[in-house]
Amino acid sequence: MGVVCALAVSPALAQTDPLASWNDGPAKQAIVGFVERVTDKEGKDYVAPEDRIATFDNDGTLWVEQPIYVQLAFALDRVKALAPEHPEWKDKQPFKAVLEGDMKTVAASGEKGVAELVMATHAGMTPAEFQKIVSDWLATAKDKRFKRGYTKLVYQPMLELLSYLRDNGFTTYIVSGGGIEFVRNFSEPVYGIPPAQVVGSSIKTKYEVVDGKPTLIRLPEMNFVNDKTGKPIGINQHIGQRPIAAFGNSDGDYQMLDWITSGEGPRFGLIVHHTDAEREYAYDRDSKVGRLDKALTDAPQKGWVVVDMKNDWKQVFPPEE
Amino acid sequence: MGVVCALAVSPALAQTDPLASWNDGPAKQAIVGFVERVTDKEGKDYVAPEDRIATFDNDGTLWVEQPIYVQLAFALDRVKALAPEHPEWKDKQPFKAVLEGDMKTVAASGEKGVAELVMATHAGMTPAEFQKIVSDWLATAKDKRFKRGYTKLVYQPMLELLSYLRDNGFTTYIVSGGGIEFVRNFSEPVYGIPPAQVVGSSIKTKYEVVDGKPTLIRLPEMNFVNDKTGKPIGINQHIGQRPIAAFGNSDGDYQMLDWITSGEGPRFGLIVHHTDAEREYAYDRDSKVGRLDKALTDAPQKGWVVVDMKNDWKQVFPPEE
């Protein structure tokens, strides 16, 4: 009844570096050291796989956020696309400014103006219809400077880091100030992160039976702002436990980093510092988008690793296809 | 460099029935038929594993909800435990009634009264502190009729169903009208469902730095009611895609069942009908707790499977230890 099999095991392959786009500096060493400690069953810092949860900010941590957030670029393009159905926008700010390409006036409209643009372009449809609109846009829209689609403006070293963590038993989440249903659209194909592992800001949704069909409809009303103090709250709500590692790039990630790295046991916090004007952008304390000030100041005392993009990353973006 | 190994494969074991506590009736056949169809790679109804998502109501679907919801029993016990710190409760309804064991007055206080009891017992601590309180209570509290702890009043056939679905590549979620952080406390050890796969009602949480430590604090304010129309909304928010199978037992699950089973492709909806006064309870259209009326009426036309607890289940609860 026994079956005898002959298994030919191939010669050991030269071990390839899972973090090949990282230079061998302190940031890479800290990452590898942490992962080795929490996966060492004999060590005092061992963490069971179900507790190996890592959260990643999206804008500026996994993909480019300059000169404006990608989701704002989407909203601006949608205003232009929807303008024929809204003749009143020609005379109504901040829509008028968007249609005239007057970004100064758009910026001057502040958070309130941006919220108006978001509500006008993100609500009034089902989640599935919204996903289709986002997909179609991502498939064609291109960043002006890099002449690439936005899903190709993700950071190659961070893609490697996501895979490296998952290969070591981690579950990886995105925890974004951006819209949860916007990010879910591309999180699986681009980052290998399924929709259920995306936490983000959201607008309200209502349930309605339309022509006998149960339907969800996105409403032009804010539900939850998943930024700053909202990040730990959103994580607790979605994940239900405190992660052990957090990755961000701005002061909007401060509370997430602080809450996660102040838990008991081994903890890891990392900040991507944008120091590379040539290959990407250089900005921190004075930036309007992705301002990094307090988190940069406090990083040493908090024990957070600061990635110097220029020196720590061999390559910023994935190779051209 | 090749390694030759001899693997002794043991004789094929007699296939054990993964749904051993289910009688071989139409409900069991429908379950097995659905799972076989969606996992058959050659069949027209094949569903990729990442889309095999099943949602389960908790109260009355996975564990007992009579004569009162377990979470209400918890709140009542907590009022008694906290009474020494709240001398004012002796003269304040509905607290007074709880302390006097006057359940008629508690019931008469309605939703508003129950909400007061919940806020007074569920808020004012960190999520971790709340988990500890719930754990300690679950470890000692016992149901009066069955003389068992509540986590032993789960339905053995449903535990088998959860495992059977997971063994067939499904991801199983709880989608409860109960508190998300209450259910998360026991979902992993009792149902094999990790905290992140629990969707439920919630109170608000605030983030605060207390004595230099980032802290989450549960607030006595409702955040989201995950019941009725709230269930599809909560599912969309947490999971980000429409599941393909839904399991419930009351009209509170109607919209979840309706939304899930009206999607495209193969779908499955199931209602546990409590028909067994001897081994558990018998109730439906006239029950105050877990009322099952419209969903029972509409089940045939919607194609939802109705489990007749008395005839479909060989055994209701897990064996005594």
XYZ file of C-alpha atoms in Angstrom:
642
model
C 0.000 0.000 0.000
C 3.007 2.282 0.429
C 4.152 4.439 -2.444
C 7.845 4.997 -3.004
C 8.841 8.135 -4.774
C 12.108 9.552 -5.887
C 12.356 13.295 -5.448
C 15.182 14.979 -7.260
C 15.976 18.158 -5.414
C 17.707 20.676 -7.618
C 21.060 22.119 -6.557
C 20.719 24.955 -4.093
C 20.217 28.137 -6.043
C 22.297 31.106 -5.175
C 20.058 32.957 -2.704
C 18.609 36.000 -4.450
C 18.221 39.168 -2.391
C 14.524 39.823 -1.665
C 15.369 43.505 -1.107
C 17.547 43.917 -4.189
C 16.611 47.583 -4.743
C 17.789 48.577 -1.278
C 21.385 49.630 -0.743
C 23.084 47.806 2.091
C 22.743 50.636 4.619
C 21.222 51.045 8.083
C 17.593 51.082 6.849
C 17.871 47.745 5.065
C 19.801 46.251 7.958
C 17.139 47.395 10.414
C 14.359 45.853 8.314
C 16.119 42.521 7.909
C 17.163 42.474 11.562
C 13.571 43.032 12.715
C 12.147 40.353 10.442
C 14.796 37.853 11.524
C 14.102 38.543 15.198
C 10.321 38.175 15.039
C 10.503 34.998 12.937
C 13.158 33.251 15.041
C 11.225 30.617 16.978
C 14.018 30.226 19.479
C 14.489 33.949 20.090
C 12.933 36.111 22.776
C 11.368 38.415 20.171
C 9.459 35.723 18.320
C 5.994 36.825 17.156
C 3.345 34.300 16.064
C 2.313 34.693 12.407
C -1.248 35.827 13.292
C 0.270 38.820 15.108
C 2.696 39.741 12.328
C 0.643 42.600 10.975
C 2.241 45.509 9.135
C 0.472 48.682 7.989
C 1.553 50.907 5.107
C 0.489 54.411 4.282
C -0.096 54.752 0.525
C 0.512 58.308 -0.786
C 4.227 59.063 -0.576
C 4.990 55.711 1.053
C 4.009 53.269 -1.688
C 3.505 55.627 -4.632
C 4.172 59.206 -5.685
C 2.132 61.983 -4.047
C 3.687 65.020 -5.773
C 2.866 67.516 -7.165
C -0.720 66.617 -6.110
C -2.263 63.458 -4.658
C -3.191 61.012 -7.413
C -6.757 60.918 -6.139
C -7.013 64.693 -6.568
C -5.729 64.341 -10.138
C -8.531 61.804 -10.609
C -11.117 64.220 -9.177
C -9.911 67.046 -11.449
C -10.106 64.827 -14.532
C -13.584 63.664 -13.502
C -14.778 67.256 -13.160
C -13.650 67.856 -16.741
C -15.285 64.642 -17.934
C -18.570 65.384 -16.169
C -18.679 69.094 -17.065
C -21.064 68.644 -20.038
C -23.671 67.251 -17.610
C -23.097 70.205 -15.241
C -23.345 73.479 -17.189
C -23.622 75.297 -13.831
C -19.983 74.444 -13.061
C -18.817 77.069 -15.593
C -19.800 79.735 -13.083
C -19.315 77.913 -9.802
C -16.071 77.691 -7.826
C -14.004 75.627 -7.376
C -15.386 73.832 -10.478
C -14.862 76.883 -12.678
C -11.181 77.015 -11.727
C -10.737 73.308 -12.451
C -12.285 73.682 -15.905
C -10.063 76.699 -16.619
C -6.952 74.898 -15.370
C -6.489 77.584 -12.714
C -4.809 75.463 -10.057
C -4.000 78.477 -7.904
C -7.684 79.145 -7.315
C -8.325 75.430 -6.772
C -5.595 75.391 -4.108
C -6.998 78.572 -2.549
C -10.395 76.871 -2.170
C -8.728 74.824 0.566
C -10.035 71.652 2.194
C -13.622 72.772 1.720
C -13.146 73.266 -1.997
C -11.383 69.943 -2.428
C -14.150 68.208 -0.464
C -16.692 69.694 -2.890
C -14.735 68.352 -5.843
C -14.477 64.921 -4.216
C -18.179 64.702 -3.375
C -19.190 65.788 -6.885
C -16.996 63.137 -8.494
C -16.978 60.241 -6.011
C -20.660 59.942 -5.043
C -23.958 59.115 -6.704
C -23.053 55.679 -8.015
C -22.675 52.121 -6.722
C -19.291 50.965 -5.405
C -18.969 48.716 -8.483
C -19.659 51.623 -10.853
C -17.118 53.754 -8.997
C -14.519 50.988 -9.299
C -15.093 50.888 -13.043
C -14.636 54.658 -13.351
C -11.385 54.524 -11.346
C -10.069 51.534 -13.330
C -10.776 53.195 -16.653
C -9.035 56.351 -15.491
C -5.967 54.544 -14.087
C -5.651 52.628 -17.354
C -5.170 55.822 -19.360
C -4.133 58.761 -17.124
C -0.438 59.617 -17.120
C 1.765 61.651 -14.827
C 3.108 64.677 -16.711
C 6.680 64.584 -15.435
C 7.368 60.861 -15.636
C 5.087 60.120 -18.608
C 3.856 57.004 -16.863
C 0.569 55.719 -15.568
C 0.228 56.213 -11.825
C 0.323 52.510 -11.007
C 3.835 52.528 -12.496
C 4.865 55.301 -10.111
C 5.046 52.948 -7.163
C 8.310 52.483 -5.312
C 10.142 49.327 -6.338
C 11.946 49.004 -2.943
C 8.569 49.149 -1.163
C 7.078 46.498 -3.458
C 10.023 44.289 -2.511
C 9.479 45.094 1.155
C 5.784 44.130 0.965
C 6.678 40.784 -0.624
C 9.535 40.194 1.804
C 7.241 40.724 4.790
C 4.531 38.468 3.351
C 7.113 35.786 2.557
C 7.973 35.957 6.257
C 4.428 35.363 7.412
C 3.286 38.979 7.739
C -0.125 40.221 6.710
C 0.240 43.580 4.978
C -2.408 46.309 5.124
C -2.697 49.683 3.461
C -3.818 52.402 5.866
C -4.419 55.461 3.717
C -5.792 58.936 4.166
C -7.067 58.423 0.623
C -10.433 56.917 -0.219
C -10.826 53.278 0.745
C -12.692 52.397 -2.446
C -10.250 54.360 -4.585
C -7.236 52.485 -3.216
C -8.991 49.104 -3.262
C -9.270 49.461 -6.983
C -5.594 48.757 -7.600
C -4.263 47.412 -4.285
C -4.379 43.757 -5.324
C -2.795 43.935 -8.786
C -0.271 46.637 -7.844
C 0.668 45.769 -4.243
C -0.653 42.232 -3.803
C -2.985 43.552 -1.083
C -6.621 42.355 -1.333
C -9.538 44.812 -0.885
C -10.299 43.610 2.657
C -6.772 44.642 3.699
C -7.235 48.268 2.741
C -8.217 50.806 5.402
C -8.966 54.332 4.243
C -11.135 57.406 4.391
C -14.714 56.905 3.305
C -17.909 58.633 2.347
C -21.241 57.301 3.551
C -23.107 54.608 1.657
C -26.808 53.872 1.652
C -28.695 50.686 0.920
C -31.710 50.908 -1.328
C -33.801 48.515 -3.350
C -33.790 49.951 -6.886
C -36.121 48.268 -9.414
C -36.264 45.255 -7.120
C -32.461 45.042 -6.893
C -30.624 45.551 -3.589
C -28.207 48.370 -4.315
C -25.520 50.302 -2.468
C -25.175 53.956 -3.393
C -22.249 56.228 -2.500
C -23.404 59.431 -0.823
C -21.821 62.910 -0.971
C -21.249 62.935 2.772
C -18.082 62.210 4.732
C -18.093 59.045 6.813
C -14.590 58.740 8.265
C -11.295 60.587 7.829
C -8.542 58.000 8.077
C -5.669 60.392 8.689
C -3.587 61.466 11.694
C -5.467 60.323 14.844
C -7.928 58.609 12.492
C -5.319 56.040 11.463
C -5.053 54.178 14.785
C -8.845 54.402 15.097
C -9.351 53.029 11.586
C -6.839 50.241 12.221
C -8.563 49.239 15.441
C -11.928 49.252 13.681
C -10.828 47.196 10.669
C -8.071 44.948 11.947
C -9.096 44.645 15.577
C -5.594 44.335 16.971
C -2.494 46.482 17.210
C -0.049 45.767 14.354
C 3.667 45.378 15.115
C 5.105 47.385 12.218
C 4.140 50.681 10.571
C 5.433 52.404 7.450
C 4.695 56.009 6.550
C 6.212 59.180 5.168
C 4.483 62.218 6.651
C 3.096 63.735 9.825
C -0.256 62.257 8.816
C 1.301 58.921 9.794
C 2.640 60.141 13.149
C -0.130 58.723 15.345
C -0.155 55.412 13.485
C 3.601 55.049 13.977
C 3.440 56.210 17.578
C 0.550 53.906 18.560
C 2.004 50.867 16.831
C 5.590 51.269 18.007
C 4.606 51.977 21.617
C 2.965 48.587 22.053
C 4.653 45.822 24.001
C 7.121 43.412 22.421
C 9.163 43.938 19.267
C 7.957 46.885 17.183
C 9.085 48.557 13.992
C 8.443 52.023 12.592
C 9.785 53.400 9.330
C 9.522 56.732 7.556
C 10.269 57.245 3.877
C 12.089 60.560 3.631
C 11.857 62.060 0.142
C 15.408 63.261 -0.480
C 15.795 62.605 -4.161
C 14.791 65.561 -6.353
C 16.481 64.004 -9.339
C 14.849 60.585 -9.431
C 11.643 61.559 -7.586
C 11.099 64.580 -5.285
C 12.810 66.170 -2.283
C 10.475 67.579 0.372
C 9.748 67.456 4.074
C 9.110 70.249 6.606
C 7.758 72.913 4.258
C 5.788 70.792 1.856
C 2.043 71.312 1.485
C 1.593 67.753 0.269
C 3.002 65.050 2.550
C 4.508 67.431 5.102
C 7.092 65.648 7.240
C 8.099 67.727 10.238
C 7.263 66.442 13.726
C 7.726 62.799 12.721
C 11.167 63.611 11.320
C 12.144 65.487 14.484
C 10.914 62.756 16.806
C 12.118 59.753 14.777
C 15.446 59.280 16.644
C 13.900 59.323 20.118
C 11.036 57.078 18.964
C 13.439 54.648 17.337
C 11.842 55.008 13.907
C 13.999 54.162 10.916
C 14.253 57.031 8.434
C 14.807 55.944 4.845
C 16.969 58.370 2.897
C 15.479 57.766 -0.532
C 18.530 59.075 -2.360
C 21.036 56.900 -0.541
C 18.979 53.906 0.556
C 17.258 53.093 -2.714
C 19.179 51.755 -5.711
C 16.149 52.239 -7.845
C 12.964 54.217 -7.218
C 10.430 52.958 -9.763
C 9.930 49.555 -11.372
C 11.728 49.146 -14.696
C 9.920 50.282 -17.858
C 8.067 47.428 -19.494
C 23.577 17.059 -5.685
C 20.198 15.348 -6.037
C 18.568 13.923 -2.935
C 16.558 10.729 -3.153
C 13.839 10.261 -0.608
C 11.417 7.496 0.107
C 7.969 8.727 1.067
C 5.670 6.182 2.609
C 2.122 7.269 1.924
C -0.347 5.768 4.378
C -3.347 3.820 3.087
C -6.229 6.013 2.070
C -8.364 6.700 5.106
C -12.071 6.239 4.881
C -13.325 9.711 3.960
C -14.860 11.236 7.089
C -17.920 13.426 6.620
C -16.991 17.101 7.177
C -20.676 17.839 7.919
C -21.234 14.895 10.244
C -23.797 16.688 12.420
C -26.061 17.425 9.468
C -28.740 14.925 8.520
C -28.674 13.999 4.883
C -31.570 16.234 3.852
C -32.120 19.052 1.346
C -30.170 21.666 3.373
C -26.998 19.602 3.545
C -27.350 18.593 -0.102
C -27.732 22.235 -1.121
C -24.606 23.243 0.819
C -22.477 20.462 -0.598
C -23.839 21.012 -4.098
C -22.960 24.722 -3.984
C -19.452 24.120 -2.685
C -18.821 21.448 -5.307
C -20.010 23.741 -8.095
C -17.926 26.774 -7.141
C -14.767 24.697 -6.601
C -15.028 22.685 -9.824
C -12.404 24.235 -12.077
C -13.971 22.710 -15.157
C -17.507 23.795 -14.311
C -19.349 26.933 -15.453
C -19.929 28.013 -11.833
C -16.277 27.993 -10.786
C -15.345 30.860 -8.456
C -11.711 31.836 -7.812
C -10.641 31.383 -4.178
C -10.226 35.145 -3.612
C -13.922 35.587 -4.404
C -15.111 32.720 -2.207
C -16.269 34.910 0.643
C -19.005 33.786 3.023
C -20.619 35.911 5.742
C -22.278 34.600 8.881
C -24.579 36.347 11.282
C -23.629 35.468 14.882
C -26.609 35.630 17.299
C -28.998 32.801 16.471
C -26.907 31.667 13.506
C -23.686 30.579 15.190
C -24.713 30.636 18.848
C -27.801 30.853 21.043
C -29.669 34.187 21.215
C -32.541 33.192 23.548
C -33.923 34.173 25.986
C -31.801 37.356 25.594
C -28.762 38.190 23.462
C -25.558 37.060 25.153
C -24.168 40.584 24.902
C -27.176 41.895 26.831
C -26.544 39.266 29.515
C -22.994 40.603 29.638
C -24.235 44.204 29.995
C -26.616 43.218 32.812
C -23.854 41.408 34.689
C -21.551 44.381 34.211
C -24.153 46.761 35.641
C -24.264 44.566 38.742
C -20.461 44.408 38.949
C -20.059 48.163 38.513
C -22.943 49.143 40.823
C -20.721 49.841 43.875
C -18.973 52.565 41.838
C -22.354 54.006 40.786
C -24.542 54.537 43.858
C -26.820 56.737 41.706
C -27.944 53.644 39.751
C -30.059 52.534 42.722
C -32.535 55.267 41.832
C -32.036 55.552 38.087
C -33.819 53.497 35.435
C -33.120 51.228 33.696
C -30.179 50.561 36.057
C -32.463 50.267 39.084
C -34.486 47.542 37.357
C -31.335 45.622 36.410
C -30.088 45.703 39.994
C -33.476 44.527 41.253
C -33.669 41.765 38.641
C -36.849 43.330 37.278
C -36.488 42.235 33.656
C -39.976 43.410 32.752
C -39.019 47.026 33.425
C -35.703 46.554 31.645
C -37.578 45.260 28.586
C -40.055 48.133 28.822
C -37.167 50.621 28.690
C -36.845 49.610 25.019
C -33.974 50.322 22.666
C -33.164 53.557 24.426
C -32.842 51.824 27.791
C -30.709 49.046 26.374
C -28.471 51.616 24.665
C -27.967 53.306 28.049
C -26.956 50.001 29.622
C -24.570 49.282 26.756
C -22.891 52.702 26.875
C -22.464 52.528 30.657
C -20.801 49.110 30.447
C -18.970 49.131 27.111
C -17.282 52.557 27.081
C -14.635 54.427 29.049
C -11.795 51.946 28.608
C -9.254 50.956 25.963
C -10.148 48.201 23.478
C -7.596 45.935 25.215
C -9.160 46.561 28.630
C -12.601 45.852 27.195
C -11.351 42.579 25.699
C -10.053 41.534 29.111
C -13.402 42.291 30.755
C -15.280 40.291 28.116
C -12.819 37.362 28.346
C -13.080 37.201 32.113
C -16.867 37.241 31.901
C -17.065 34.587 29.174
C -14.754 32.361 31.215
C -17.195 32.236 34.126
C -20.738 33.246 33.054
C -23.137 30.393 32.470
C -26.478 30.094 30.692
C -29.189 29.221 33.201
C -31.058 26.644 31.140
C -28.145 24.731 29.665
C -25.718 25.242 32.568
C -22.939 25.932 30.099
C -20.676 28.824 29.269
C -21.891 30.771 26.242
C -18.993 29.760 24.035
C -20.218 26.163 24.457
C -23.661 27.184 23.209
C -22.486 27.400 19.629
C -24.055 25.212 16.976
C -21.943 22.175 16.177
C -23.336 21.887 12.608
C -22.383 25.520 11.940
C -18.848 24.986 13.293
C -18.548 22.109 10.836
C -19.924 24.298 8.065
C -17.362 27.050 8.781
C -14.512 24.527 8.625
C -15.923 22.859 5.531
C -16.094 26.187 3.689
C -12.570 27.159 4.747
C -11.263 23.736 3.713
C -12.735 24.531 0.314
C -10.910 27.823 -0.036
C -13.549 30.141 1.389
C -12.798 33.064 3.655
C -15.388 33.187 6.427
C -16.558 36.424 8.047
C -18.875 37.139 10.927
C -21.294 39.986 10.177
C -23.074 40.669 13.432
C -25.538 43.205 14.773
C -23.604 42.697 18.012
C -20.568 44.727 19.013
C -17.535 44.217 16.809
C -15.116 44.235 19.758
C -17.370 41.960 21.797
C -17.490 39.306 19.079
C -13.801 39.642 18.224
C -13.024 38.510 21.718
C -13.948 34.888 21.046
C -14.248 34.633 17.251
C -10.811 33.089 16.750
C -10.812 30.408 19.481
C -14.501 29.556 19.065
C -15.107 29.888 15.313
C -11.592 30.004 13.848
C -12.351 33.521 12.575
C -9.614 36.111 13.236
C -10.490 39.607 14.559
C -10.024 41.249 11.158
C -12.772 39.017 9.738
C -15.408 40.247 12.152
C -17.800 43.007 11.063
C -20.173 44.375 13.675
C -21.836 47.324 15.313
C -19.505 49.774 16.993
C -19.281 52.702 19.335
C -16.937 55.582 18.593
C -13.306 55.513 19.670
C -10.982 58.424 20.335
C -7.223 58.656 20.177
C -5.470 60.396 23.018
C -1.949 60.569 24.373
C -2.274 59.632 28.066
C 0.858 60.018 30.223
C 2.911 60.061 27.048
C 1.306 56.835 25.775
C -0.816 56.765 22.610
C -4.139 55.359 23.751
C -7.488 54.459 22.205
C -10.527 55.038 24.383
C -14.017 53.665 23.753
C -16.660 56.398 23.851
C -20.304 56.159 24.950
C -21.545 57.163 21.507
C -22.855 55.005 18.707
C -20.686 54.770 15.613
C -22.393 52.260 13.316
C -25.357 49.904 13.594
C -24.469 46.781 11.654
C -27.974 45.391 11.332
C -30.604 45.177 8.600
C -29.568 47.649 5.845
C -26.374 48.223 7.856
C -25.121 44.713 7.083
C -24.500 45.185 3.345
C -23.041 48.625 4.112
C -20.738 47.186 6.791
C -19.678 44.357 4.487
C -18.861 46.775 1.689
C -16.878 48.946 4.091
C -14.868 46.119 5.648
C -14.526 43.515 2.937
C -14.714 45.730 -0.127
C -16.414 43.198 -2.345
C -19.735 41.370 -2.493
C -19.503 37.912 -0.885
C -21.070 34.915 -2.656
C -22.695 33.213 0.326
C -24.649 34.495 3.332
C -25.909 32.718 6.438
C -28.418 34.216 8.848
C -31.466 33.441 10.952
C -33.636 36.530 11.297
C -35.109 39.490 9.448
C -32.049 41.439 10.599
C -30.168 39.382 8.015
C -32.682 39.992 5.214
C -30.768 42.751 3.416
C -27.454 40.906 3.730
C -28.985 37.772 2.210
C -30.821 39.746 -0.463
C -27.794 41.815 -1.510
C -25.426 38.859 -1.566
C -27.692 36.412 -3.354
C -28.772 38.919 -5.993
C -25.231 39.359 -7.313
C -24.153 37.750 -10.563
C -22.805 34.206 -10.755
C -23.397 31.386 -8.275
C -24.831 32.584 -4.963
C -25.968 30.914 -1.789
C -28.265 32.083 0.988
C -29.224 30.091 4.068
C -31.507 30.734 7.030
C -31.337 28.807 10.285
C -34.950 28.267 11.363
C -35.218 27.582 15.091
C -37.722 24.711 15.208
C -36.401 22.688 18.107
C -37.909 23.665 21.460
C -36.576 20.514 23.038
C -32.903 20.714 22.179
C -32.743 24.525 21.759
C -35.657 26.923 21.059
C -38.537 27.189 18.613
C -39.365 30.700 17.436
C -39.862 32.774 14.317
C -42.595 35.261 13.337
C -43.658 36.365 16.814
C -40.330 36.386 18.591
C -38.975 39.610 20.075
C -35.417 38.320 19.846
C -34.341 37.123 16.408
C -37.690 37.663 14.730
C -37.907 35.696 11.468
C -40.890 36.735 9.389
C -40.305 38.405 6.022
C -37.148 36.378 5.343
C -39.068 33.154 6.026
C -41.906 34.209 3.747
C -39.601 35.273 0.922
C -37.071 32.419 1.206
C -38.673 30.163 -1.452
C -38.890 32.874 -4.119
C -35.377 34.116 -3.280
C -33.982 30.593 -3.405
C -32.701 30.707 0.153
C -32.199 27.382 1.909
C -34.137 27.139 5.166
C -32.550 24.879 7.768
C -35.114 23.079 9.893
C -33.049 22.773 13.053
C -35.096 19.892 14.424
C -34.848 17.744 11.309
C -31.631 18.929 9.682
C -29.317 18.819 12.673
C -28.282 15.540 14.292
C -26.780 17.428 17.140
C -27.175 21.065 18.175
C -24.289 21.797 20.556
C -20.751 20.427 20.753
C -20.378 17.425 23.076
C -19.717 18.086 26.763
C -16.046 18.069 27.536
